[in-house]
PDB file of C-alpha atoms in Angstrom:
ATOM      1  CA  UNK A   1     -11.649 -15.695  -5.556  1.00  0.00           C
ATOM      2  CA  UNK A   2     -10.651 -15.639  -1.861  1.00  0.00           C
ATOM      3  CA  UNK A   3     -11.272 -12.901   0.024  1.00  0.00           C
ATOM      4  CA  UNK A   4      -8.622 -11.583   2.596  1.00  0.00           C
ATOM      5  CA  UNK A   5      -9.549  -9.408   5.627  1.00  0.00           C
ATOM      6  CA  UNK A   6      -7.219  -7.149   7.251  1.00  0.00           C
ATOM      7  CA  UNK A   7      -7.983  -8.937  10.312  1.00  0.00           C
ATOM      8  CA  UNK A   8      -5.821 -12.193   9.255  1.00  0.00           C
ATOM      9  CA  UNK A   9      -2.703 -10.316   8.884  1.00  0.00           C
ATOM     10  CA  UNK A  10       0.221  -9.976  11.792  1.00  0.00           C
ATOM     11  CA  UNK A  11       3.805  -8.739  11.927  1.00  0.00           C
ATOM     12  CA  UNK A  12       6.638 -10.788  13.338  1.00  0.00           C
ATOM     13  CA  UNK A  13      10.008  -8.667  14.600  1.00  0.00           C
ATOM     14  CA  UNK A  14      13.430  -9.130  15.466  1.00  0.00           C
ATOM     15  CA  UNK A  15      15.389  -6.546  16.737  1.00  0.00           C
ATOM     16  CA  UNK A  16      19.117  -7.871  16.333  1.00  0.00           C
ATOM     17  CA  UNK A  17      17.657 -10.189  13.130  1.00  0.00           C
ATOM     18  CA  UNK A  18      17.532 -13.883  15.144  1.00  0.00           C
ATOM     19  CA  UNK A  19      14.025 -14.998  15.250  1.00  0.00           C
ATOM     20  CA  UNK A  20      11.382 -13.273  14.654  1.00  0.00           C
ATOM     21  CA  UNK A  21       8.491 -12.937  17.062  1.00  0.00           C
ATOM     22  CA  UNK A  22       4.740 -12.007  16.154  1.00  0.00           C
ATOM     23  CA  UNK A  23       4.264  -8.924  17.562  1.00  0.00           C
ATOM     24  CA  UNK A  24       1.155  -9.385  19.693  1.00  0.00           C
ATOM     25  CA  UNK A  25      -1.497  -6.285  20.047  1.00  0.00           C
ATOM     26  CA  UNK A  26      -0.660  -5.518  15.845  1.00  0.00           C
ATOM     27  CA  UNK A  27      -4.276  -3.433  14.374  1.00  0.00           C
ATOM     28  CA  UNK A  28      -2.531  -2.574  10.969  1.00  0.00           C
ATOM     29  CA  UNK A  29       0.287  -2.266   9.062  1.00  0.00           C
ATOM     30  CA  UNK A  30       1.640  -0.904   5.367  1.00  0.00           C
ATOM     31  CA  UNK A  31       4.191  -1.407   3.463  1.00  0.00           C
ATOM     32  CA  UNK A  32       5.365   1.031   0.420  1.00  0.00           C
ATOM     33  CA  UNK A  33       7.907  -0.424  -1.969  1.00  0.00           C
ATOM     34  CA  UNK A  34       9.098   1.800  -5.030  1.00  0.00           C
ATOM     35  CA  UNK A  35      11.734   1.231  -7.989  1.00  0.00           C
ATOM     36  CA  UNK A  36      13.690   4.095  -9.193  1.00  0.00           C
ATOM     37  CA  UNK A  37      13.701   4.102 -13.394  1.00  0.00           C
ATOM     38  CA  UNK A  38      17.081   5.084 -15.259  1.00  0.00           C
ATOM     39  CA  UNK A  39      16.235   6.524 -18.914  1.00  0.00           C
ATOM     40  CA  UNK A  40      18.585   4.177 -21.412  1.00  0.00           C
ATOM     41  CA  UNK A  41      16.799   6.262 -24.192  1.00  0.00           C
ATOM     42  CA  UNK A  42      19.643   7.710 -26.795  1.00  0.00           C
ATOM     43  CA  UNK A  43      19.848  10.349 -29.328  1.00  0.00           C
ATOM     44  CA  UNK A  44      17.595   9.719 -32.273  1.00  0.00           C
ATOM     45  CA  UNK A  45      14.719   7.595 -30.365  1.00  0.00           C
ATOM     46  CA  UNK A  46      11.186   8.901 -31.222  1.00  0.00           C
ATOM     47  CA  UNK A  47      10.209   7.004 -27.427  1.00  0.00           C
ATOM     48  CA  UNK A  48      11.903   7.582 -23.989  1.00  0.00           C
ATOM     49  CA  UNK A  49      12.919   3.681 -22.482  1.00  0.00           C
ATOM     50  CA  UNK A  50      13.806   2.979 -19.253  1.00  0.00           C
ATOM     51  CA  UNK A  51      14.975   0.248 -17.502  1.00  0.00           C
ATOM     52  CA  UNK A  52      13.999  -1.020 -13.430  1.00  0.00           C
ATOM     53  CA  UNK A  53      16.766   0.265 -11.100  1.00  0.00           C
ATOM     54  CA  UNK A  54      17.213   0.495  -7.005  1.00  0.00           C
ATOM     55  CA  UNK A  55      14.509  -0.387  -5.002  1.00  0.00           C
ATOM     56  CA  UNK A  56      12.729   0.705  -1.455  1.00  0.00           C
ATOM     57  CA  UNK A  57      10.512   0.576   0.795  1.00  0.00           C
ATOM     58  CA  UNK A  58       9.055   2.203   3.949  1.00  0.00           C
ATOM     59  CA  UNK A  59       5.848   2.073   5.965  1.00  0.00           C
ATOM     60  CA  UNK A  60       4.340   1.661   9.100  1.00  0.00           C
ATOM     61  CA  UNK A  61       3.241  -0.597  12.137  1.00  0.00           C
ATOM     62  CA  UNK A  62      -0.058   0.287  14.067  1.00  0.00           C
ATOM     63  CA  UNK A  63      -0.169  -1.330  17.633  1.00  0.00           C
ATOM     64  CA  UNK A  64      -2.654  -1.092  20.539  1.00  0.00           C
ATOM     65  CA  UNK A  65      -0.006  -0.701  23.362  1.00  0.00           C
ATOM     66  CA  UNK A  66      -0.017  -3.326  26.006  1.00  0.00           C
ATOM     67  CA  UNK A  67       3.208  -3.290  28.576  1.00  0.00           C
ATOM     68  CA  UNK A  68       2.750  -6.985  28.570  1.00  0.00           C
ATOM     69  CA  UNK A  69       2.269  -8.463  25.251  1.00  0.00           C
ATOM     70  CA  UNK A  70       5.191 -10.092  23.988  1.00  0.00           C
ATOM     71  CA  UNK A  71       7.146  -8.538  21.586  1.00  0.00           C
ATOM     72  CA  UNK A  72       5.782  -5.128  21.867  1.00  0.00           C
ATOM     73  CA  UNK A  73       9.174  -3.888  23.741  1.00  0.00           C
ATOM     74  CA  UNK A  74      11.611  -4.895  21.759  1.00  0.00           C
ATOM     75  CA  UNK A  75       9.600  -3.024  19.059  1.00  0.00           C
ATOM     76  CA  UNK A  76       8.649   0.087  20.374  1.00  0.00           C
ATOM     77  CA  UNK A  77      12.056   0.697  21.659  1.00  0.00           C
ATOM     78  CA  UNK A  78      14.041  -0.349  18.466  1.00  0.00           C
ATOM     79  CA  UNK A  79      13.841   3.502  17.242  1.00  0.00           C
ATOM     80  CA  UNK A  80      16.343   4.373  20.461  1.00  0.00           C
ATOM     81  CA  UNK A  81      19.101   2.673  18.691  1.00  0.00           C
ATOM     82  CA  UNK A  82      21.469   5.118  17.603  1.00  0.00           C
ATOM     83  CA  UNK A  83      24.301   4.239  14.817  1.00  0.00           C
ATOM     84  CA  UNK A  84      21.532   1.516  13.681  1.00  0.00           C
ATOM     85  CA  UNK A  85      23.235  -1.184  11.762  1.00  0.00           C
ATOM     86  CA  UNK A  86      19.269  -2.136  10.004  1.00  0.00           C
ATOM     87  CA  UNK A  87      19.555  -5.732  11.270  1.00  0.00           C
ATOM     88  CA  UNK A  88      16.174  -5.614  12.683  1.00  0.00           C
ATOM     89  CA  UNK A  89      14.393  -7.931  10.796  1.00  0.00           C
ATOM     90  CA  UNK A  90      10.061  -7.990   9.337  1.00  0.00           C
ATOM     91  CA  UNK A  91       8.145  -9.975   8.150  1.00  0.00           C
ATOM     92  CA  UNK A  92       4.351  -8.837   7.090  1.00  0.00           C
ATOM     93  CA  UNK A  93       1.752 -11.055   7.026  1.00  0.00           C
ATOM     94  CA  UNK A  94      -1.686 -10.576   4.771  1.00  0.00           C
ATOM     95  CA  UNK A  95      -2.451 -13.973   6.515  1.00  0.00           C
ATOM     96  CA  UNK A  96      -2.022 -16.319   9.541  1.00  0.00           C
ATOM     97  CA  UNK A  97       1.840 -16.050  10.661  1.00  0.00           C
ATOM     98  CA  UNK A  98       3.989 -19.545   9.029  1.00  0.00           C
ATOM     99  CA  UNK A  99       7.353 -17.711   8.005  1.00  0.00           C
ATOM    100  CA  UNK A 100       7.272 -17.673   4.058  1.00  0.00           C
ATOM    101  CA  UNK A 101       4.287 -17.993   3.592  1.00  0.00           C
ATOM    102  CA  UNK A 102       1.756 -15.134   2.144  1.00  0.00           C
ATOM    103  CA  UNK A 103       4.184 -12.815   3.632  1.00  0.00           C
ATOM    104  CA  UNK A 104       6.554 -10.071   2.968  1.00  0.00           C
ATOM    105  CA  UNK A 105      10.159 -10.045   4.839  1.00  0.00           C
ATOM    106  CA  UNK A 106      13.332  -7.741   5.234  1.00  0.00           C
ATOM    107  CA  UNK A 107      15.865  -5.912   7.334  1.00  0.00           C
ATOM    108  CA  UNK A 108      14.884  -2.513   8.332  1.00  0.00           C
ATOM    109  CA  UNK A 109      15.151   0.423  10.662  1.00  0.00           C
ATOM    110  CA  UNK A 110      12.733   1.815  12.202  1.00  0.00           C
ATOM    111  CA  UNK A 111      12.900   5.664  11.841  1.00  0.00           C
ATOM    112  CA  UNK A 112       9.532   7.256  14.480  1.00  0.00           C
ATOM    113  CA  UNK A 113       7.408   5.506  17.114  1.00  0.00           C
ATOM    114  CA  UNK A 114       4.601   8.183  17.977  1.00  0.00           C
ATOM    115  CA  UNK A 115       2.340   6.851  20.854  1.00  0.00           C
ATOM    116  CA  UNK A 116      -0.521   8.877  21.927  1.00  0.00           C
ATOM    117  CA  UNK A 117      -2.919   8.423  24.745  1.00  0.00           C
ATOM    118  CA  UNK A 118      -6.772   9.868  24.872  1.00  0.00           C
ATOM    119  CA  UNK A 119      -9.102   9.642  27.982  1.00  0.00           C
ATOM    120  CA  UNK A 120     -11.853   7.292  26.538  1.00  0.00           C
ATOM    121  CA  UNK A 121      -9.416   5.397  24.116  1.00  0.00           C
ATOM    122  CA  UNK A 122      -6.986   2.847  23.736  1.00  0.00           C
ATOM    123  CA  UNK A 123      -3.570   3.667  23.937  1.00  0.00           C
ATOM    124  CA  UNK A 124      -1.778   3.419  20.061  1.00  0.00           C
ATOM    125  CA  UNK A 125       1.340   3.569  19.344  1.00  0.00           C
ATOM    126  CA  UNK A 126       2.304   3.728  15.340  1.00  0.00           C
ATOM    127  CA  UNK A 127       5.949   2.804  14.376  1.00  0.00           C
ATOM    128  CA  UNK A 128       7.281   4.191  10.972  1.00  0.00           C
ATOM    129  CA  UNK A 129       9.770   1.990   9.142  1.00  0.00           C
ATOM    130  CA  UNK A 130      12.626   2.071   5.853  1.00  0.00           C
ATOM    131  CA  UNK A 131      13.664  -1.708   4.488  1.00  0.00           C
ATOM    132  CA  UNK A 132      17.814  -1.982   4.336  1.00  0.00           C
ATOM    133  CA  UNK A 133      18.689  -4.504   1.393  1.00  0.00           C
ATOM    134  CA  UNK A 134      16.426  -7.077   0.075  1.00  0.00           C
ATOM    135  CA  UNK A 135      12.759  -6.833  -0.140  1.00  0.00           C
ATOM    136  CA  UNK A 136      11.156 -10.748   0.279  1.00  0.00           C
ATOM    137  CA  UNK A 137       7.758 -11.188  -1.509  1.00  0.00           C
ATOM    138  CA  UNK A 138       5.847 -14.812  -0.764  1.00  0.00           C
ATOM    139  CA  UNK A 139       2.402 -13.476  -1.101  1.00  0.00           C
ATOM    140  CA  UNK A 140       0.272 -16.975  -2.476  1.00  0.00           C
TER     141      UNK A 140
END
């Protein structure tokens, strides 16, 4: 059994959904996904059923701010985009950074960026984030 640590991962971003670049200065990330159930039970069942229905996801991108690291910007400022069209497009990494590969991608929108500053600390900033359409799992 391999074992993965969190410090492997990475996040590559796109804000207009060209190519994605790895988003240098990334400390953690998390991704939520949830599927909605519809009951298909009917009158006279002794057991509810239910079948899979819409999917989701949100979560969130952890960064230790750097002015200069590439990709960073284009990030941090992607929440200013008013009328968002969600083609800003992901794509998580649990390892290394080849595209499709032990990854998870989509389009999304990013929804907060909260940045906060303490004497004695790094600066972090932590992005929060909704997926728009399809949800791309190539974990291996």
């Amino acid at each position: 059994m391999a074992t993965i640590r969190g410090e492997q991962g990475s996040v590559q971003f796109d804000a207009a959904g060209a190519t994605n670049a790895t988003i240098v200065g990334t400390r953690s990330w998390s991704l939520t996904t949830t599927k909605e159930t519809l009951d298909t039970s009917v009158h006279g069942d002794t057991f509810r059923s239910f079948v899979g229905s819409m999917i989701s996801g949100s979560g969130t991108v952890e960064l230790v701010y750097d002015p200069d690291a590439t990709g960073q910007a284009g990030f941090l400022e992607d929440v200013l985009t008013t009328a968002d069209p969600a083609d800003a497009t992901f794509e998580l990494f649990t390892t290394g950074s080849v595209s499709g590969t032990d990854s998870i991608s989509f389009a999304g929108i990013i929804t907060d960026m909260e940045i906060s500053s303490n004497v004695g600390d790094l600066v972090v900033v932590s992005c929060n984030f909704i997926t728009s359409g399809t949800i791309t799992g190539n974990l291996e």
